[in-house]
CSV table of C-alpha atoms in Angstrom, one decimal:
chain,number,residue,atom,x,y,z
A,1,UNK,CA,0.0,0.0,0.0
A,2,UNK,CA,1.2,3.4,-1.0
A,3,UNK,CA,2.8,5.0,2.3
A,4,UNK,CA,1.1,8.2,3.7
A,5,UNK,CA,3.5,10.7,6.0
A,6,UNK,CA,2.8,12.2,8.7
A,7,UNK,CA,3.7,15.3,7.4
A,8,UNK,CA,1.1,14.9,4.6
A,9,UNK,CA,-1.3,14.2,7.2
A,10,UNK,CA,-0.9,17.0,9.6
A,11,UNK,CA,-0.8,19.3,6.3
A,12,UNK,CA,-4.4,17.7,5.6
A,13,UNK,CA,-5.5,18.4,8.9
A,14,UNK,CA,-4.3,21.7,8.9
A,15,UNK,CA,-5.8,23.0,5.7
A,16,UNK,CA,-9.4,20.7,6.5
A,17,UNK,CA,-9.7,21.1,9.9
A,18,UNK,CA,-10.8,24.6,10.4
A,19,UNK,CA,-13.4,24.1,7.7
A,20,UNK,CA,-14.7,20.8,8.8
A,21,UNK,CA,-14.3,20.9,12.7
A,22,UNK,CA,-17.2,23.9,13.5
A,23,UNK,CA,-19.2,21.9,10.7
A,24,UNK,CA,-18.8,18.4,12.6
A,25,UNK,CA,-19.4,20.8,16.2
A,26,UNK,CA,-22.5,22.1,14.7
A,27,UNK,CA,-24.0,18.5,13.2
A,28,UNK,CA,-23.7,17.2,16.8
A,29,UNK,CA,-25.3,19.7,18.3
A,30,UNK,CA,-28.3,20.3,16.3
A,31,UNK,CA,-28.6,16.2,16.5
A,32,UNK,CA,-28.3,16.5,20.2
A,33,UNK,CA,-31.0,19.2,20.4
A,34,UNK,CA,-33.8,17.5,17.9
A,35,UNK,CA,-34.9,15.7,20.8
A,36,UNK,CA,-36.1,19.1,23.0
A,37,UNK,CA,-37.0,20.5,19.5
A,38,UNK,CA,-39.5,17.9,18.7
A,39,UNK,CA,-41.0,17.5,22.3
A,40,UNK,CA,-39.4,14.7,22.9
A,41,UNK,CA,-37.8,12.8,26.1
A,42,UNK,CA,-35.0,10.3,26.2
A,43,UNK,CA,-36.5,7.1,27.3
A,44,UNK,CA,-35.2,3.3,27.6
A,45,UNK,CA,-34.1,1.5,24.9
A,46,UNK,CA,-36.6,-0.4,23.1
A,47,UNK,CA,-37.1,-4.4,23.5
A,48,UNK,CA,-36.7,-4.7,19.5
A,49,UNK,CA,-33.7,-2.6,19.7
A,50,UNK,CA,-32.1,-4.6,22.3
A,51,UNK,CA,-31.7,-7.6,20.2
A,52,UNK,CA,-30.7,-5.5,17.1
A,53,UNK,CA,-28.2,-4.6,19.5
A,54,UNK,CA,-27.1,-8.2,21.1
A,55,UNK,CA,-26.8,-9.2,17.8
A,56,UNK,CA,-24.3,-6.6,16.6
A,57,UNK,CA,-22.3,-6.8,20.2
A,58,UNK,CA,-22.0,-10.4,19.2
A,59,UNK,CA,-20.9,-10.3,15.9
A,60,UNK,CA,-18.5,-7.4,16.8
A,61,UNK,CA,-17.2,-9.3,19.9
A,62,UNK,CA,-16.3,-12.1,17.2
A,63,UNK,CA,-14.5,-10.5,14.5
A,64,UNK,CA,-12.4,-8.7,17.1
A,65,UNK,CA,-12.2,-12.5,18.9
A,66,UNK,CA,-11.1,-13.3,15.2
A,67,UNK,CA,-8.1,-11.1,15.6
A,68,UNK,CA,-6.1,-12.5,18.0
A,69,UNK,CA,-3.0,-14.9,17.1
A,70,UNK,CA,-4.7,-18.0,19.0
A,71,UNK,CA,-7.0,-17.8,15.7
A,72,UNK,CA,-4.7,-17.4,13.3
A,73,UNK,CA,-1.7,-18.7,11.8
A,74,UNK,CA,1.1,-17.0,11.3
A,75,UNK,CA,3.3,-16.9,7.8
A,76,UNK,CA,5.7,-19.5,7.4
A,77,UNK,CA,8.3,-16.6,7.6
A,78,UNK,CA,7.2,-15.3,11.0
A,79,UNK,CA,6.8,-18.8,12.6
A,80,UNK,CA,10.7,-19.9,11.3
A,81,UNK,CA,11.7,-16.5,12.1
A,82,UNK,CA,13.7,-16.8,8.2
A,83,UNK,CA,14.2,-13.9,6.3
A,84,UNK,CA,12.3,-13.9,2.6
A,85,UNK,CA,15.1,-15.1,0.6
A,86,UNK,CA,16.3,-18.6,3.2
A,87,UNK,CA,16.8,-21.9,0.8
A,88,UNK,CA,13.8,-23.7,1.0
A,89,UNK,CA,15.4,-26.7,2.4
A,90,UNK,CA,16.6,-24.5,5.1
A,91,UNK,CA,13.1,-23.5,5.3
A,92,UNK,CA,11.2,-25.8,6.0
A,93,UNK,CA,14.0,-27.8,8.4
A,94,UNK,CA,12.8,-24.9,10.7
A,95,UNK,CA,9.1,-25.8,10.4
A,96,UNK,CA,9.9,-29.3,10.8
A,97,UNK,CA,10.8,-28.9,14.2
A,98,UNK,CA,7.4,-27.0,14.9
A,99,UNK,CA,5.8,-29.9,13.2
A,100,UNK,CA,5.8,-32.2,16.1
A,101,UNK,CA,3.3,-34.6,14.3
A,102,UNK,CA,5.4,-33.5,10.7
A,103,UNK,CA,3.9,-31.5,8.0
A,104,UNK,CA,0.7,-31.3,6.8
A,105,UNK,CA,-0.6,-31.5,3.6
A,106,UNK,CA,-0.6,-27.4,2.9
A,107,UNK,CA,3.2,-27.0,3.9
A,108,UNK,CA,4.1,-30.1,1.2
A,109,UNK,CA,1.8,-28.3,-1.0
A,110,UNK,CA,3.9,-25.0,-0.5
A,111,UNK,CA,7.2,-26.7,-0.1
A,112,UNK,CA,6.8,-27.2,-3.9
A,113,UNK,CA,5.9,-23.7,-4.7
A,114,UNK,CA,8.5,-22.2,-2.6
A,115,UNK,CA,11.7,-23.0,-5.1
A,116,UNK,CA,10.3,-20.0,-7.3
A,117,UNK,CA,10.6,-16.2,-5.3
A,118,UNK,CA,8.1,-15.2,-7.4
A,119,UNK,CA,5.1,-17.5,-5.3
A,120,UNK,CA,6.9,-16.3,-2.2
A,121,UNK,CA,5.7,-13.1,-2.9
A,122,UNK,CA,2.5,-14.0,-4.1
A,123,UNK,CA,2.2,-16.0,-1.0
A,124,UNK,CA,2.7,-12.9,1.3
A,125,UNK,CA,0.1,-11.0,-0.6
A,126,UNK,CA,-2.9,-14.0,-1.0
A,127,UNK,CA,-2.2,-16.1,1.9
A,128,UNK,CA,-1.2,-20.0,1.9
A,129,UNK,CA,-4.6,-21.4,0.7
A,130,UNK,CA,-4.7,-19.3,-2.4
A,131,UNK,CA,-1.0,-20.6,-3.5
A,132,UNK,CA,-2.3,-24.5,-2.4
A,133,UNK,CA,-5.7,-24.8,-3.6
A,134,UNK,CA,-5.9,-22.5,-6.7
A,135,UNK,CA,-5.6,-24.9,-9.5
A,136,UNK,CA,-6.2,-22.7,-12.5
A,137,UNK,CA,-3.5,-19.9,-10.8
A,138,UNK,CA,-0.5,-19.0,-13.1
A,139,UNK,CA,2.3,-16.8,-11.2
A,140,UNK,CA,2.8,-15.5,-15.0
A,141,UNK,CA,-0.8,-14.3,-14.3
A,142,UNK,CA,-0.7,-12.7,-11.0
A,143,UNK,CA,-4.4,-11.8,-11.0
A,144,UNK,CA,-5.6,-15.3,-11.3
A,145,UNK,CA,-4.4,-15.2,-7.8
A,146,UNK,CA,-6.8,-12.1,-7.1
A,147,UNK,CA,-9.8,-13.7,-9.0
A,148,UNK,CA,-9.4,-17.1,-6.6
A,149,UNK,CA,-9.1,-15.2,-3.6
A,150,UNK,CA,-12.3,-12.8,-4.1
A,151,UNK,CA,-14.1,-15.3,-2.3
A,152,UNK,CA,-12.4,-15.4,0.8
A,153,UNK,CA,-12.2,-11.8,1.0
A,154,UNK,CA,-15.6,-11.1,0.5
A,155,UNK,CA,-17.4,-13.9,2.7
A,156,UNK,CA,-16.8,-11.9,5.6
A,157,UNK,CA,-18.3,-8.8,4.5
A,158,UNK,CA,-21.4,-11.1,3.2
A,159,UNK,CA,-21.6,-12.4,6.4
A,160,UNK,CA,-21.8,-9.3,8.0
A,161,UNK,CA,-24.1,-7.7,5.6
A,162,UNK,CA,-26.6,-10.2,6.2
A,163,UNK,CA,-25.6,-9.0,9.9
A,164,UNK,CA,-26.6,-5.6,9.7
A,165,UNK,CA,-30.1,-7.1,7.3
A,166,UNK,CA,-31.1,-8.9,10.2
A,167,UNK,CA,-30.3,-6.2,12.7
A,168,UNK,CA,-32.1,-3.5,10.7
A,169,UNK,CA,-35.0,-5.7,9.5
A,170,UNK,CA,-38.8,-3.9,9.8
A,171,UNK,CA,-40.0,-7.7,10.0
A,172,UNK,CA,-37.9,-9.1,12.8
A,173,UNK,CA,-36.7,-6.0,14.6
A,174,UNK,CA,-39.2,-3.1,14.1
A,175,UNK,CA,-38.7,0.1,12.2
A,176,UNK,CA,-36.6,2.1,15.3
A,177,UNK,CA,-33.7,0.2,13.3
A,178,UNK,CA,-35.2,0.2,9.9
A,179,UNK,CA,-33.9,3.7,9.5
A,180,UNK,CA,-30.3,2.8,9.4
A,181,UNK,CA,-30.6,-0.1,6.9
A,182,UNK,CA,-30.0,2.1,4.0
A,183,UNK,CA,-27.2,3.7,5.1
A,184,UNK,CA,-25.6,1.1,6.8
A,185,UNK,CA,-25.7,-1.4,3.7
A,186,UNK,CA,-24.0,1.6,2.0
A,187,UNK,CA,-20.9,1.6,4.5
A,188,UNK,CA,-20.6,-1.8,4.5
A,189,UNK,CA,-20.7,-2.4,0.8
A,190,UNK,CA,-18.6,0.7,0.5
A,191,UNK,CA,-15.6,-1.3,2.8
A,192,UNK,CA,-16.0,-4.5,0.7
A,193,UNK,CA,-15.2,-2.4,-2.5
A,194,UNK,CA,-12.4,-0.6,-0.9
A,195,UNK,CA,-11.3,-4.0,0.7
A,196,UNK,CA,-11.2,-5.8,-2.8
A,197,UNK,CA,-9.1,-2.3,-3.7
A,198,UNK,CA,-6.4,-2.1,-1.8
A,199,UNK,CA,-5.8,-5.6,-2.3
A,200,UNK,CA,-5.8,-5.6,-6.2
A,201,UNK,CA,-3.8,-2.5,-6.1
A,202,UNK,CA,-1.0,-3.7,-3.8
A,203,UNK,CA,2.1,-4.7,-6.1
A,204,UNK,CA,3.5,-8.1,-4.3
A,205,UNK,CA,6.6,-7.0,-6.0
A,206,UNK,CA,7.3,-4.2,-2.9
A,207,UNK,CA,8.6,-7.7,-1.0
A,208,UNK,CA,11.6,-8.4,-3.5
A,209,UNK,CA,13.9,-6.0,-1.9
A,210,UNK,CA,13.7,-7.0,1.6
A,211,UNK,CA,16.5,-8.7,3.3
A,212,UNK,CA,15.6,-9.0,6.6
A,213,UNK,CA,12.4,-10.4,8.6
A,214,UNK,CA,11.3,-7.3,10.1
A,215,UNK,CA,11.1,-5.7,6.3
A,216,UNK,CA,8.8,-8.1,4.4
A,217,UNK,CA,5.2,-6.2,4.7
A,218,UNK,CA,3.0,-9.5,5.6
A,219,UNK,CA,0.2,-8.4,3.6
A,220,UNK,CA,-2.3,-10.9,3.7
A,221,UNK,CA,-1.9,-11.2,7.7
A,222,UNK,CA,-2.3,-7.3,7.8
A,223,UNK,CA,-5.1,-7.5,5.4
A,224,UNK,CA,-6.7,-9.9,7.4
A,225,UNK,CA,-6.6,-7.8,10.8
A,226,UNK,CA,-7.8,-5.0,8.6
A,227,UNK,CA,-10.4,-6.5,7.4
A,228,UNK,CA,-11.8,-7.8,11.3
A,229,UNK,CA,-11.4,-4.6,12.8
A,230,UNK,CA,-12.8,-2.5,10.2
A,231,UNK,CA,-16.2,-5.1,10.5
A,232,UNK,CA,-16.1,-5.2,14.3
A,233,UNK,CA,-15.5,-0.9,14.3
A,234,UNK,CA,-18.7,-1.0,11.4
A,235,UNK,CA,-20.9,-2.9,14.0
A,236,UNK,CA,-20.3,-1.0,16.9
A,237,UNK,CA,-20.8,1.9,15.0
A,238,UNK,CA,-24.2,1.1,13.8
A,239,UNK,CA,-25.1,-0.4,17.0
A,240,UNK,CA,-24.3,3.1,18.6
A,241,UNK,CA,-26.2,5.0,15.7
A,242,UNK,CA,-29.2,2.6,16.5
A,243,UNK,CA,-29.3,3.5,20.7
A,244,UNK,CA,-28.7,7.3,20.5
A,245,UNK,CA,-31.9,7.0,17.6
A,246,UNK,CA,-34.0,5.0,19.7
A,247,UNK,CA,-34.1,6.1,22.9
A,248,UNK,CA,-33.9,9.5,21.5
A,249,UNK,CA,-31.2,11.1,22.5
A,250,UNK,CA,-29.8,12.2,18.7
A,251,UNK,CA,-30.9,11.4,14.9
A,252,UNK,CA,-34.1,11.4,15.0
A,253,UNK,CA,-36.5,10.8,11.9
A,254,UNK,CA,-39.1,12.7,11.1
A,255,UNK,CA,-42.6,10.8,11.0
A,256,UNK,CA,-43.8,10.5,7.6
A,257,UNK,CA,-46.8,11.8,6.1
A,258,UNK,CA,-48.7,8.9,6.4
A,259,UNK,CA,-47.3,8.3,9.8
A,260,UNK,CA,-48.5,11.2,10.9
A,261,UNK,CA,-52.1,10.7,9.5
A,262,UNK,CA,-51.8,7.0,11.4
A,263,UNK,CA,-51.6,9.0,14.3
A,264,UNK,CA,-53.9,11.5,14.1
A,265,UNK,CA,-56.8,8.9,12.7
A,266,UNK,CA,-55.4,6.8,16.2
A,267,UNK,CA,-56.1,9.4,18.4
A,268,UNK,CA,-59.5,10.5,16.9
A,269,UNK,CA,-60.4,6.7,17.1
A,270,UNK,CA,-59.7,6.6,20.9
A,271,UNK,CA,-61.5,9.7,21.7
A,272,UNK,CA,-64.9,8.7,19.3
A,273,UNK,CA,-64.5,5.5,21.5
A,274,UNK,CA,-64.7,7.5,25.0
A,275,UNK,CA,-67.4,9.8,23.6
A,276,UNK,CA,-69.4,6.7,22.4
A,277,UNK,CA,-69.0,4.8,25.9
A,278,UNK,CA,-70.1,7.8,27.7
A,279,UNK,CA,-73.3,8.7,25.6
A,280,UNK,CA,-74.2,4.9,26.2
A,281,UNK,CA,-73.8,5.3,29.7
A,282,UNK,CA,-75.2,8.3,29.9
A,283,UNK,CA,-78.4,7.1,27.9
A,284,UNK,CA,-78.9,3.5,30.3
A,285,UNK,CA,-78.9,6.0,33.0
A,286,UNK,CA,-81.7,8.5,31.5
A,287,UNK,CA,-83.5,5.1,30.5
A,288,UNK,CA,-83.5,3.4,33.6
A,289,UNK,CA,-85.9,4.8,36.3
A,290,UNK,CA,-83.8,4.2,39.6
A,291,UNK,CA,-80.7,4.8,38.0
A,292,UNK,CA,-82.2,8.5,36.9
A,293,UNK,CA,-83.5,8.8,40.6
A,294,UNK,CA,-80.2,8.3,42.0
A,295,UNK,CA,-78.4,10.8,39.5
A,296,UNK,CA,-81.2,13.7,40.1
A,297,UNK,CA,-80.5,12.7,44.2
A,298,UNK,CA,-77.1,13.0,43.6
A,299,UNK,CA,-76.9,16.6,42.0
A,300,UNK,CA,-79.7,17.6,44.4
A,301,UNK,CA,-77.4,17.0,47.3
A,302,UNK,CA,-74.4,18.2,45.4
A,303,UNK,CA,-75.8,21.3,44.9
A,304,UNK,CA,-77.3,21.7,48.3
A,305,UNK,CA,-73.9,20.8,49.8
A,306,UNK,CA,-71.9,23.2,47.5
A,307,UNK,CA,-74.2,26.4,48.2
A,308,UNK,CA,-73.6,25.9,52.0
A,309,UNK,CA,-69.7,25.3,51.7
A,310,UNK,CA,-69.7,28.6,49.6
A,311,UNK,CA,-72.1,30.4,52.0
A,312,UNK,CA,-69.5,29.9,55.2
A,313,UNK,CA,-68.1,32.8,56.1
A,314,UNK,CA,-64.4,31.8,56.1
A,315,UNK,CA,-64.9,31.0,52.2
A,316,UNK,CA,-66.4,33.8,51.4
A,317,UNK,CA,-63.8,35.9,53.1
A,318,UNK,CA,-60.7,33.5,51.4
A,319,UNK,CA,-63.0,34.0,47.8
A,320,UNK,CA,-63.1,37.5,48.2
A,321,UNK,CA,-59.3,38.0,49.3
A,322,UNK,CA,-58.1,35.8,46.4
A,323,UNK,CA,-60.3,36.9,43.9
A,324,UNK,CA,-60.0,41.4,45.2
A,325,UNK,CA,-58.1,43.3,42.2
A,326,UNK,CA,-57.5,40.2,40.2
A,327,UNK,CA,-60.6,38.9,38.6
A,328,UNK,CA,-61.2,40.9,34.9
A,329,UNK,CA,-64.5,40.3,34.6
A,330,UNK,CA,-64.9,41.7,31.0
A,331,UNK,CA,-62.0,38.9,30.0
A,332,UNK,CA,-64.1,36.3,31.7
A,333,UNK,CA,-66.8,37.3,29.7
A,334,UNK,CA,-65.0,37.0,26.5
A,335,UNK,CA,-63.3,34.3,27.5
A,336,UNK,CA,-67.0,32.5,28.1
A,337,UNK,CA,-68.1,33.8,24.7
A,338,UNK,CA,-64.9,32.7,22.8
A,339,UNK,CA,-65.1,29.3,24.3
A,340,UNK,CA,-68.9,28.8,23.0
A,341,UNK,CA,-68.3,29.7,19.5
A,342,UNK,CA,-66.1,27.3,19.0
A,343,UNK,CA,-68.1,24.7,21.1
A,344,UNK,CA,-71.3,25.6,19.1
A,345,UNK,CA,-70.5,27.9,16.3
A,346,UNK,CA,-73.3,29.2,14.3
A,347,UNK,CA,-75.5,27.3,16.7
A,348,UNK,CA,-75.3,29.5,19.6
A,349,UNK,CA,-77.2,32.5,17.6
A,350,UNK,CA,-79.8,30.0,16.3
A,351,UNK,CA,-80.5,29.4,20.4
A,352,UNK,CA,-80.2,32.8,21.6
């Protein structure tokens, strides 16, 4: 891979950062304040969204489990410690004595292939089961190598596309996570392609000049702790996107127009329900002769029990105190009159 400096890096940041920085400062805090803006509160995170979430904990907790050396296995060149150019007999004396049950059929395979320097570098760029098990694989043809090993380097991405399909799906999950389907698809595809890349773009050829151990670039190893982290960073990334969304703490969506119909139509629903459960309560009571006895009884007394709390003296002296100076009775009035045109409308003249 074509080396970046550091120099060319602070430069970037340099010349980017004062353009980009109050940008990114500004994104994050209008994101933190659509919450308040759209009256709403943050609240627990969602059943639904708690799988999601397990699911992409897992699957990141695996590819970075993927990364460690117990999982692994190092290049023939690491494990001898042998520099690129070491016989091959020399070779693979050294990983005989690692072999405690002798070799197996992958290093015989590459014991054959290593007499050319030409498959050693191929070998540090595609790894030892592309040189052993490619059988239509030409090192006169270096890209036949690439062709064989698209598979490999795409299955993982697959896998964790299906992942993030799972973990976004409206049918399994709900549609708190459906919202980041689209763009999470996008990421993920968009590291596959620059995966696939940065490997067909890296010449195996920068291995011919180095002499020493520590000098050969162990490209397919690197590639391959790349490749985990980048998959395990993706994950936690969308799993974070998916919490601050759902419990509404930042990037929220705006409810559609036909959500916001659903709701409305929801709410009218519930409130023609109420007003249909009190008229039919109201009307068994009017029907029913001791039921209307005991309402008529119960206002009677009501009434007769209110006008002698009011008549007390101590209330009317507390009334008068609280209401002396601060009672507009020309804005009660129109108060009383706004509040029965809309109640009534045109009706109220038609009664008066």
């Amino acid at each position: 891979m074509v080396g970046i400096s550091f120099g060319t890096i602070k430069s970037l940041l340099l010349f980017a950062g004062p353009i980009l920085l109050p940008k990114a400062i500004g994104y994050y805090r209008s994101q933190r304040a659509a919450p308040q803006a759209n009256g709403l509160t943050v609240r627990p995170v969602p059943p639904n969204v708690s799988r999601a979430l397990t699911i992409l904990f897992i699957t990141s907790l695996a590819f970075l489990i993927k990364t460690f050396p117990t999982f692994t296995t190092p290049s023939v060149f690491t494990l001898t410690q042998s520099r690129l150019l070491i016989p091959t007999d020399v070779l693979f004396t050294r990983l005989h004595a690692l072999r405690p049950n002798g070799f197996t059929p992958q290093d015989e395979s590459l014991r054959s292939s290593f007499a050319s320097r030409e498959m050693r570098l191929l070998y540090l760029k595609y790894g030892p089961e592309t040189i052993t098990e490619c059988s239509f694989c030409n090192p006169e043809d270096p890209a036949s190598y690439l062709y064989y090993s698209l598979l490999s380097i795409t299955i993982p991405h697959l896998f964790n596309l299906c992942v993030i399909a799972l973990a976004t799906s409206n049918l399994f999950i709900g549609k708190e996570t459906n919202i980041w389907r689209g763009k999470a698809t996008i990421v993920a595809g968009a590291i596959a392609i620059l995966d696939i890349f940065i490997v067909a773009r890296w010449n195996h050829s920068n291995n011919a000049t180095a002499l020493r151990l520590e000098d050969i670039d162990h490209f397919y190893w690197n590639m391959q702790l790349y490749r985990s982290i980048a998959l395990a960073a993706l994950d936690g990334l969308i799993g974070w996107c998916l919490y601050l969304s759902s419990t509404n703490r930042a990037f929220l969506a705006p409810p559609s127009t036909a959500e916001k119909i659903e709701s409305t139509t929801r709410i009218i629903e519930q409130a023609r329900g109420k007003l249909n459960g009190v008229a039919l309560m109201r009307n068994a009571t009017v029907r029913d002769k001791e039921l209307r006895n005991t309402v008529e009884e119960y206002w009677v007394r009501e009434a007769t029990v209110m006008r002698e709390v009011l008549e007390t003296r101590e209330v009317v002296d507390g009334v008068r105190n609280a209401l002396d100076g601060r009672l507009d009775l020309v804005q009660v009035q129109r108060d009383a009159e706004g509040f029965t045109e809309a109640v009534l409308g045109g009706a109220g003249n038609v009664i008066t």
